[in-house]
Short mmCIF file of C-alpha atoms and ligand atoms in Angstrom, two decimals:
data_model
loop_
_atom_site.label_atom_id
_atom_site.label_comp_id
_atom_site.label_asym_id
_atom_site.label_seq_id
_atom_site.Cartn_x
_atom_site.Cartn_y
_atom_site.Cartn_z
CA MET A 7 16.71 -15.08 -10.31
CA GLN A 8 13.67 -17.11 -9.99
CA ASN A 9 11.99 -17.68 -12.61
CA PHE A 10 8.51 -15.14 -13.63
CA GLN A 11 5.97 -14.09 -14.98
CA PHE A 12 5.33 -9.84 -15.91
CA PHE A 13 2.22 -8.62 -16.91
CA ASN A 14 0.85 -5.20 -16.09
CA PRO A 15 -2.01 -3.42 -17.89
CA THR A 16 -2.73 -0.30 -16.03
CA LYS A 17 -2.32 2.51 -18.12
CA ILE A 18 -0.65 5.59 -16.44
CA ILE A 19 -1.78 8.71 -17.27
CA PHE A 20 0.55 11.06 -15.64
CA GLY A 21 0.45 14.72 -14.61
CA LYS A 22 -0.86 18.42 -14.36
CA GLY A 23 -4.47 18.65 -15.50
CA GLN A 24 -5.02 15.09 -16.55
CA ILE A 25 -8.28 14.58 -15.46
CA ALA A 26 -9.37 16.30 -18.35
CA SER A 27 -8.35 13.39 -19.71
CA LEU A 28 -11.21 10.94 -18.60
CA PRO A 29 -13.14 10.59 -21.56
CA ASN A 30 -11.03 9.19 -23.47
CA GLU A 31 -10.20 6.37 -21.17
CA ILE A 32 -14.13 5.62 -20.27
CA PRO A 33 -16.18 3.51 -22.76
CA LYS A 34 -18.72 6.07 -24.12
CA GLY A 35 -22.12 5.69 -22.59
CA SER A 36 -20.51 3.95 -19.70
CA ARG A 37 -22.72 4.01 -16.33
CA VAL A 38 -20.79 5.67 -14.34
CA LEU A 39 -20.11 5.46 -10.41
CA VAL A 40 -18.14 7.08 -8.44
CA THR A 41 -16.13 6.41 -5.16
CA PHE A 42 -14.67 8.36 -2.63
CA GLY A 43 -13.67 8.69 0.55
CA GLY A 44 -14.58 11.42 3.34
CA GLY A 45 -14.78 14.30 1.82
CA SER A 46 -11.13 15.52 0.68
CA ILE A 47 -11.90 15.51 -2.64
CA LYS A 48 -14.84 18.51 -2.42
CA LYS A 49 -12.48 20.34 -0.89
CA ASN A 50 -9.40 20.51 -3.04
CA GLY A 51 -11.19 20.64 -6.27
CA VAL A 52 -10.64 17.20 -7.50
CA TYR A 53 -14.59 16.31 -7.38
CA THR A 54 -15.48 19.31 -9.66
CA GLN A 55 -12.61 18.28 -12.22
CA VAL A 56 -13.53 14.84 -12.97
CA MET A 57 -17.38 15.42 -12.68
CA ASN A 58 -16.53 17.70 -15.02
CA ALA A 59 -14.79 16.00 -17.34
CA LEU A 60 -17.21 13.03 -16.44
CA GLN A 61 -20.37 15.58 -18.47
CA GLY A 62 -22.06 13.66 -21.21
CA TYR A 63 -21.84 10.52 -19.30
CA GLU A 64 -24.48 8.55 -16.66
CA VAL A 65 -23.30 9.65 -13.11
CA SER A 66 -23.68 8.27 -9.50
CA GLU A 67 -22.04 8.66 -6.80
CA PHE A 68 -20.85 6.66 -3.25
CA GLY A 69 -18.49 8.22 -0.68
CA GLY A 70 -18.06 7.46 2.71
CA ILE A 71 -15.33 4.57 2.06
CA GLU A 72 -12.93 5.07 4.94
CA PRO A 73 -8.94 4.62 5.51
CA ASN A 74 -8.99 0.77 5.93
CA PRO A 75 -12.32 0.36 3.93
CA THR A 76 -14.62 -2.08 5.63
CA TYR A 77 -16.48 -4.56 4.17
CA GLU A 78 -20.00 -2.91 5.79
CA THR A 79 -19.48 0.16 3.80
CA LEU A 80 -18.30 -1.65 0.56
CA MET A 81 -21.67 -3.65 0.73
CA LEU A 82 -23.53 -0.86 0.36
CA ALA A 83 -21.53 0.36 -2.67
CA VAL A 84 -22.51 -3.76 -4.25
CA ASP A 85 -26.03 -2.47 -3.65
CA ILE A 86 -25.94 0.10 -5.50
CA VAL A 87 -24.07 -0.85 -8.30
CA LYS A 88 -26.42 -3.96 -8.61
CA ALA A 89 -29.43 -1.75 -8.25
CA GLU A 90 -29.14 0.97 -11.01
CA GLY A 91 -26.65 -0.93 -13.49
CA ILE A 92 -23.75 0.48 -13.41
CA ASP A 93 -21.20 -1.37 -15.63
CA PHE A 94 -18.08 0.90 -14.81
CA LEU A 95 -16.11 2.40 -11.36
CA LEU A 96 -14.15 5.56 -11.04
CA ALA A 97 -12.36 5.73 -7.99
CA VAL A 98 -11.35 9.28 -7.21
CA GLY A 99 -8.53 9.05 -3.35
CA GLY A 100 -6.07 7.35 -1.85
CA GLY A 101 -5.81 3.60 -1.57
CA SER A 102 -8.23 2.87 0.65
CA VAL A 103 -10.69 4.24 -2.13
CA ILE A 104 -9.45 2.32 -4.64
CA ASP A 105 -9.20 -0.74 -2.97
CA GLY A 106 -12.45 -0.43 -1.34
CA THR A 107 -13.48 -0.02 -5.84
CA LYS A 108 -11.78 -3.15 -6.54
CA PHE A 109 -13.66 -5.04 -4.21
CA ILE A 110 -16.84 -3.72 -5.14
CA ALA A 111 -15.99 -4.75 -8.54
CA ALA A 112 -15.72 -8.31 -7.61
CA ALA A 113 -17.87 -8.66 -5.32
CA ALA A 114 -20.78 -6.70 -8.00
CA VAL A 115 -20.12 -10.18 -9.73
CA TYR A 116 -18.81 -12.38 -7.64
CA GLU A 117 -21.34 -15.79 -7.20
CA GLY A 118 -21.42 -16.89 -3.84
CA GLU A 119 -20.97 -14.61 -0.04
CA PRO A 120 -18.94 -11.55 -1.47
CA TRP A 121 -16.59 -11.84 1.91
CA GLU A 122 -15.08 -15.09 0.93
CA ILE A 123 -13.15 -13.12 -1.53
CA LEU A 124 -11.11 -12.18 1.22
CA THR A 125 -10.83 -15.24 3.20
CA ARG A 126 -10.04 -16.97 0.18
CA HIS A 127 -7.37 -14.26 -0.54
CA GLY A 128 -9.33 -13.58 -4.41
CA ALA A 129 -9.08 -17.75 -5.36
CA GLY A 130 -12.63 -17.52 -6.43
CA ILE A 131 -12.92 -14.37 -8.89
CA ARG A 132 -13.84 -15.24 -12.58
CA GLU A 133 -14.49 -11.33 -13.56
CA ALA A 134 -14.59 -8.15 -12.18
CA LEU A 135 -16.46 -4.99 -13.35
CA PRO A 136 -14.00 -2.37 -15.04
CA PHE A 137 -12.64 0.35 -13.00
CA GLY A 138 -9.89 3.53 -13.21
CA SER A 139 -8.86 5.72 -10.75
CA VAL A 140 -7.89 9.28 -9.91
CA LEU A 141 -5.07 8.88 -7.34
CA THR A 142 -4.98 11.55 -4.77
CA LEU A 143 -2.71 9.95 -2.38
CA PRO A 144 0.85 8.41 -3.05
CA ALA A 145 1.63 5.41 -1.07
CA THR A 146 0.22 2.33 -1.50
CA GLY A 147 0.66 1.35 -5.36
CA SER A 148 -2.64 0.38 -5.30
CA GLU A 149 -3.41 2.44 -8.70
CA MET A 150 -1.22 0.45 -10.40
CA ASN A 151 -1.89 -3.18 -9.22
CA MET A 152 -4.13 -6.10 -8.41
CA GLY A 153 -3.70 -6.09 -4.69
CA SER A 154 -6.67 -4.54 -2.33
CA VAL A 155 -7.00 -5.10 1.50
CA VAL A 156 -10.38 -4.58 3.49
CA THR A 157 -11.45 -4.74 6.69
CA ARG A 158 -14.46 -5.98 7.92
CA GLN A 159 -15.22 -5.19 11.31
CA ALA A 160 -17.63 -6.95 12.96
CA THR A 161 -15.12 -9.31 13.42
CA LYS A 162 -11.86 -7.09 13.30
CA ASP A 163 -10.31 -9.41 9.80
CA LYS A 164 -8.06 -7.20 7.66
CA LEU A 165 -7.43 -9.80 5.06
CA ALA A 166 -5.82 -8.66 1.50
CA PHE A 167 -7.32 -10.29 -2.19
CA LEU A 168 -4.96 -10.50 -5.39
CA HIS A 169 -6.69 -10.77 -8.88
CA PRO A 170 -5.54 -10.03 -12.39
CA ALA A 171 -9.50 -8.82 -13.12
CA VAL A 172 -9.00 -5.87 -10.81
CA PHE A 173 -5.90 -4.06 -12.40
CA PRO A 174 -7.46 -0.52 -12.91
CA ARG A 175 -7.50 0.22 -16.40
CA PHE A 176 -6.27 2.96 -16.16
CA SER A 177 -4.71 5.75 -13.46
CA ILE A 178 -5.27 9.53 -13.76
CA LEU A 179 -1.92 10.23 -11.70
CA ASP A 180 -1.82 14.26 -11.15
CA PRO A 181 0.93 15.26 -8.88
CA GLU A 182 -1.02 18.70 -8.07
CA THR A 183 -4.13 16.66 -6.41
CA THR A 184 -1.76 15.90 -3.48
CA TYR A 185 -0.85 19.61 -2.60
CA THR A 186 -3.82 19.54 -0.07
CA LEU A 187 -2.48 16.60 1.96
CA PRO A 188 -1.80 16.69 5.57
CA PRO A 189 1.78 16.64 6.91
CA ARG A 190 0.65 13.02 7.97
CA GLN A 191 -0.62 11.50 5.16
CA ILE A 192 2.96 12.17 2.90
CA GLY A 193 4.93 11.01 6.00
CA ASN A 194 2.53 7.72 5.68
CA GLY A 195 2.93 7.33 2.07
CA ILE A 196 6.92 7.96 1.86
CA VAL A 197 6.42 5.21 5.09
CA ASP A 198 4.78 2.89 2.74
CA ALA A 199 6.19 3.37 -0.59
CA PHE A 200 9.66 3.01 1.37
CA THR A 201 8.47 -0.52 3.18
CA HIS A 202 6.59 -2.40 -0.05
CA ILE A 203 10.51 -1.71 -2.08
CA MET A 204 12.15 -3.15 1.30
CA GLU A 205 9.25 -6.18 1.93
CA GLN A 206 10.55 -6.82 -1.92
CA TYR A 207 14.40 -6.01 -1.88
CA MET A 208 15.73 -6.98 2.21
CA THR A 209 15.69 -10.57 1.82
CA VAL A 210 18.44 -12.39 0.38
CA ARG A 211 21.07 -11.78 -2.00
CA THR A 212 20.82 -13.50 -5.22
CA GLY A 213 21.46 -12.68 -8.75
CA THR A 214 18.99 -9.74 -9.01
CA ASP A 215 20.79 -6.70 -10.21
CA VAL A 216 18.53 -4.88 -12.01
CA GLN A 217 15.79 -5.66 -9.17
CA ASP A 218 18.52 -4.98 -6.88
CA ARG A 219 19.60 -1.39 -8.65
CA LEU A 220 15.62 -0.17 -9.09
CA SER A 221 14.62 -0.98 -5.80
CA GLU A 222 17.86 1.26 -4.29
CA GLY A 223 17.43 3.50 -6.59
CA LEU A 224 13.49 3.95 -5.84
CA LEU A 225 14.80 3.76 -1.78
CA LEU A 226 17.30 6.89 -2.79
CA SER A 227 14.24 9.46 -4.41
CA LEU A 228 12.71 8.42 -0.72
CA ILE A 229 14.98 9.11 0.95
CA HIS A 230 16.15 12.20 -1.28
CA GLU A 231 12.66 13.88 -2.04
CA GLY A 232 10.28 12.77 0.38
CA PRO A 233 11.59 16.00 2.76
CA LYS A 234 11.23 17.97 0.09
CA ALA A 235 7.40 17.16 0.29
CA LEU A 236 6.91 17.33 3.38
CA LYS A 237 8.71 20.84 3.70
CA ASP A 238 7.61 22.63 0.79
CA PRO A 239 3.96 21.35 -0.61
CA GLN A 240 3.77 23.17 -3.61
CA ASN A 241 6.95 21.31 -5.16
CA TYR A 242 5.34 20.13 -8.28
CA GLU A 243 8.94 18.05 -8.63
CA ALA A 244 8.86 16.78 -5.48
CA ARG A 245 5.30 15.38 -5.07
CA ALA A 246 5.77 13.71 -9.20
CA THR A 247 9.15 11.69 -7.67
CA LEU A 248 7.17 10.70 -4.90
CA MET A 249 4.08 9.62 -6.88
CA TRP A 250 6.06 7.69 -9.40
CA ALA A 251 7.90 6.63 -6.99
CA ALA A 252 5.22 4.99 -4.95
CA THR A 253 3.76 3.87 -7.72
CA LEU A 254 7.07 1.76 -8.94
CA ALA A 255 7.38 0.63 -5.35
CA LEU A 256 4.39 -2.12 -6.20
CA ASN A 257 3.50 -2.24 -9.70
CA GLY A 258 5.49 -6.19 -10.31
CA LEU A 259 8.33 -4.74 -11.60
CA ILE A 260 11.07 -4.23 -8.25
CA GLY A 261 9.51 -8.22 -7.08
CA ALA A 262 9.37 -9.67 -10.44
CA GLY A 263 11.96 -12.90 -9.81
CA VAL A 264 12.92 -12.16 -6.46
CA PRO A 265 11.93 -13.64 -2.93
CA GLN A 266 9.82 -11.79 -1.22
CA ASP A 267 9.40 -11.36 2.82
CA TRP A 268 5.64 -9.12 3.15
CA ALA A 269 6.26 -10.42 7.59
CA THR A 270 6.21 -6.57 8.77
CA HIS A 271 2.92 -5.87 6.35
CA MET A 272 0.99 -8.72 8.03
CA VAL A 273 2.16 -7.88 11.58
CA GLY A 274 0.96 -4.67 10.58
CA HIS A 275 -2.51 -5.70 9.30
CA GLU A 276 -3.45 -6.89 12.33
CA ILE A 277 -2.02 -3.45 14.54
CA THR A 278 -4.14 -2.00 12.37
CA ALA A 279 -7.22 -4.39 12.57
CA LEU A 280 -6.88 -4.49 16.53
CA HIS A 281 -5.96 -0.89 17.79
CA GLY A 282 -7.34 1.16 14.38
CA LEU A 283 -3.43 2.76 14.13
CA ASP A 284 -2.64 3.97 9.92
CA HIS A 285 -1.23 1.08 7.83
CA ALA A 286 2.29 3.06 7.65
CA GLN A 287 2.19 3.72 11.64
CA THR A 288 2.40 0.15 11.83
CA LEU A 289 4.67 -0.26 9.19
CA ALA A 290 7.32 2.17 10.91
CA ILE A 291 7.07 0.29 14.17
CA VAL A 292 7.31 -2.81 12.88
CA LEU A 293 10.32 -2.80 10.38
CA PRO A 294 13.21 -1.42 12.47
CA ALA A 295 12.52 -4.37 14.87
CA MET A 296 11.45 -7.05 12.26
CA LEU A 297 14.85 -6.81 10.62
CA THR A 298 17.01 -6.60 14.17
CA VAL A 299 15.64 -9.44 15.42
CA ARG A 300 16.18 -11.06 11.74
CA LEU A 301 19.76 -9.79 11.61
CA LYS A 302 21.34 -12.74 11.19
CA GLU A 303 19.61 -14.18 8.34
CA LYS A 304 18.96 -10.59 6.63
CA SER A 305 22.89 -9.84 7.61
CA PRO A 306 24.60 -10.14 3.48
CA LYS A 307 21.67 -7.59 1.95
CA LEU A 308 21.98 -5.68 4.92
CA VAL A 309 24.91 -4.70 4.27
CA GLN A 310 24.51 -3.77 0.88
CA TYR A 311 21.58 -1.93 1.84
CA ALA A 312 24.05 -0.08 4.08
CA GLU A 313 26.60 0.81 1.86
CA ARG A 314 24.68 1.33 -1.60
CA VAL A 315 21.54 2.89 0.06
CA TRP A 316 22.93 5.05 3.04
CA GLY A 317 26.14 5.18 2.51
CA ILE A 318 28.05 3.18 5.49
CA THR A 319 30.98 1.89 4.68
CA SER A 320 33.57 1.59 7.82
CA GLY A 321 33.11 -1.28 10.68
CA THR A 322 32.13 -4.81 10.54
CA ASP A 323 29.27 -6.41 8.83
CA GLU A 324 27.52 -6.16 12.12
CA GLU A 325 27.66 -2.97 12.67
CA LYS A 326 26.95 -1.71 9.29
CA ALA A 327 23.86 -3.94 9.72
CA LEU A 328 22.93 -2.40 13.00
CA ALA A 329 23.84 1.53 11.29
CA SER A 330 21.80 0.40 8.27
CA ILE A 331 18.51 -0.05 10.69
CA GLN A 332 19.20 2.46 12.64
CA LYS A 333 19.51 5.32 9.61
CA THR A 334 15.88 3.69 8.63
CA ARG A 335 14.13 4.41 11.78
CA GLU A 336 15.40 7.90 12.09
CA PHE A 337 14.60 8.70 8.24
CA PHE A 338 10.71 7.47 9.24
CA GLU A 339 10.40 9.69 12.46
CA SER A 340 12.27 12.01 10.67
CA VAL A 341 9.06 12.43 7.93
CA GLY A 342 6.86 12.35 11.19
CA VAL A 343 5.99 8.58 11.54
CA LYS A 344 6.75 7.04 14.69
CA THR A 345 8.22 3.65 15.31
CA HIS A 346 7.35 2.60 18.59
CA LEU A 347 4.46 0.73 19.92
CA SER A 348 4.30 2.94 23.10
CA ASP A 349 4.85 6.64 20.77
CA TYR A 350 0.74 5.18 20.11
CA ASN A 351 0.07 4.41 23.65
CA LEU A 352 0.35 0.91 23.17
CA SER A 353 1.72 -1.50 25.90
CA PRO A 354 3.43 -4.78 26.05
CA ASP A 355 -0.15 -6.17 27.20
CA SER A 356 -1.31 -5.64 23.54
CA ILE A 357 1.11 -8.08 22.25
CA PRO A 358 -0.89 -11.22 23.17
CA GLY A 359 -4.37 -10.32 21.42
CA LEU A 360 -1.98 -9.39 17.98
CA LEU A 361 -0.46 -12.71 18.51
CA LYS A 362 -4.10 -14.49 18.63
CA GLN A 363 -4.83 -12.55 15.68
CA LEU A 364 -1.72 -13.57 13.37
CA GLN A 365 -2.55 -17.69 14.19
CA ARG A 366 -6.49 -17.04 13.26
CA HIS A 367 -5.30 -15.48 10.08
CA GLN A 368 -2.95 -18.68 9.64
CA MET A 369 -0.06 -15.99 9.79
CA ILE A 370 2.43 -18.37 11.33
CA SER A 371 5.56 -19.25 9.35
CA LEU A 372 5.96 -15.31 7.12
CA GLY A 373 9.00 -14.35 5.61
CA GLU A 374 11.15 -15.03 2.37
CA ASN A 375 12.06 -18.50 4.19
CA GLN A 376 8.93 -18.96 6.28
CA SER A 377 11.13 -18.32 9.22
CA VAL A 378 8.37 -15.56 11.28
CA THR A 379 6.95 -18.01 13.17
CA LEU A 380 4.57 -16.71 15.72
CA GLU A 381 7.42 -17.44 18.44
CA VAL A 382 9.42 -14.45 16.19
CA SER A 383 6.29 -12.35 15.88
CA GLN A 384 6.53 -12.02 19.56
CA ARG A 385 10.04 -11.03 19.79
CA VAL A 386 9.91 -8.30 16.98
CA LEU A 387 6.74 -7.28 19.03
CA GLU A 388 8.47 -7.09 21.83
CA ALA A 389 11.29 -5.47 20.48
CA SER A 390 8.95 -2.38 18.85
CA ILE A 391 7.87 -1.39 22.12
O1 LIG B 414 -11.29 10.00 2.58
P1 LIG B 414 -11.04 11.56 2.40
O2 LIG B 414 -11.79 12.76 2.72
O3 LIG B 414 -10.44 11.08 0.89
O4 LIG B 414 -9.40 11.90 3.22
C1 LIG B 414 -8.31 10.78 2.92
C2 LIG B 414 -8.09 9.70 4.07
O5 LIG B 414 -9.02 10.34 5.31
C3 LIG B 414 -6.97 12.02 2.64
N1 LIG B 414 -6.64 12.36 1.42
C4 LIG B 414 -6.06 11.25 0.43
N2 LIG B 414 -6.48 12.08 -0.94
C5 LIG B 414 -6.00 13.53 0.02
C6 LIG B 414 -6.34 13.45 1.38
N3 LIG B 414 -6.70 14.48 2.20
C7 LIG B 414 -6.51 15.70 1.48
N4 LIG B 414 -6.12 15.91 0.18
C8 LIG B 414 -5.35 14.68 -0.75
N5 LIG B 414 -5.11 15.13 -1.68
O6 LIG B 414 -6.09 10.97 3.45
C9 LIG B 414 -6.30 9.50 4.78
C10 LIG B 414 -5.47 8.39 4.45
O7 LIG B 414 -6.25 8.05 2.78
P2 LIG B 414 -5.94 6.10 2.73
O8 LIG B 414 -6.63 6.04 1.22
O9 LIG B 414 -6.69 5.04 3.95
O10 LIG B 414 -4.91 6.26 2.37
P3 LIG B 414 -3.64 5.43 1.71
O11 LIG B 414 -3.84 5.74 0.36
O12 LIG B 414 -2.44 5.31 2.26
O13 LIG B 414 -4.51 3.59 1.83
C11 LIG B 414 -4.49 2.82 2.84
C12 LIG B 414 -4.85 1.95 2.27
O14 LIG B 414 -4.44 0.45 1.78
C13 LIG B 414 -3.77 -0.60 2.08
C14 LIG B 414 -3.86 -0.38 3.45
O15 LIG B 414 -3.78 -1.29 4.43
C15 LIG B 414 -4.38 0.56 4.29
O16 LIG B 414 -6.17 0.14 4.06
N6 LIG B 414 -2.63 -0.80 1.43
C16 LIG B 414 -3.10 -1.37 -0.15
C17 LIG B 414 -2.31 -1.85 -0.50
C18 LIG B 414 -2.70 -2.58 -2.27
N7 LIG B 414 -3.66 -2.35 -3.00
O17 LIG B 414 -1.30 -2.61 -2.79
C19 LIG B 414 -0.61 -2.16 0.14
C20 LIG B 414 -0.73 -1.36 0.89
O18 LIG B 414 0.39 -2.34 1.49
C21 LIG B 414 -1.52 -1.43 2.02
O19 LIG B 414 -1.94 -2.02 2.97
ZN1 LIG B 415 1.06 -1.08 2.58
#
């Protein structure tokens, strides 16, 4: 096990009706900016619950944060924060709204050109405005981590930053807020959380039994409960399990002390940046191909995954590893997320452009042992057609 420090200051408030507890979490007298997306919260009653809970605060709002939030839109909110003297932000929505709010929180007090936050991946951040979140889409884990991904539309750069100052102060997770999610977003959430676990688990076999078994438990929960959440949108227990699993998938716990991969995410980000696919769609395309191309280096862990997660106990190691990749692909397809570039009308002609983006962003030695060169990414993309 590698040396590690584990720190996570985000308070989680989980369960039905918990939006009403907002006044316990936001300091009295705060000037609050409520941030949200394209309007789902106005249709499903979440907006009303939030506004009722915030009576007594001075509240402004900023809607229109798009999926894969853009720098261009978020900078409009930064202007409002500065003009109105906002001192607390409340993100209400999915990962895009929470990520966008992390950027707003950091950019509002950043000395220098805010885009630098992304190009330096957070290194220049000294502080950020405090913020909380009300999560409505289980997927990214953004509600309990210090990461954010922002796209600059003008240049098609989709970049991530990390900084402890952008951990949410609190996140409210009420599974009932997810009842109105369309099946596509539930499927996306399952695939995103699944892939987050795989990026931290599917590396090499080392002495990390606790992390491995936590990861395998979360994968099994997604495999068992995810389809129930899809089939029966009002199954509270399935929605609750999905929500908590997605949070635990990327709050630092299972990643502490283990080698991490993240090559699938980096390649996937370029597909979204150039072609606009949903984040999870890109992961469903890249992950099975990534595991296939890197079968040899990942073989011992793939065999463990095959046996413990999918119950595949017969065959050679190679057969087990291949069967586990096939099971992964079938699972993604079963929750409605297609796994080939061609399913999204992308042909092999798209590959050179994606490689160029990876090169431009210095994504040329990815993975737990930096083995994913551009040449390997090319083979992965070719295998994902
Ligand atoms: O915008 P509104 O109208 O709210 O609609 C949203 C949006 O269209 C809708 N939605 C959300 N909650 C709903 C709902 N519709 C009905 N009922 C509800 N309860 O869902 C759509 C997608 O929302 P979005 O926030 O974009 O999805 P997601 O949570 O999957 O976030 C994706 C973004 O997170 C980034 C991705 O790159 C992408 O930009 N990621 C962030 C990470 C992090 N911060 O740690 C890690 C991830 O790997 C990922 O990269
Ligand atoms: Zn992700």
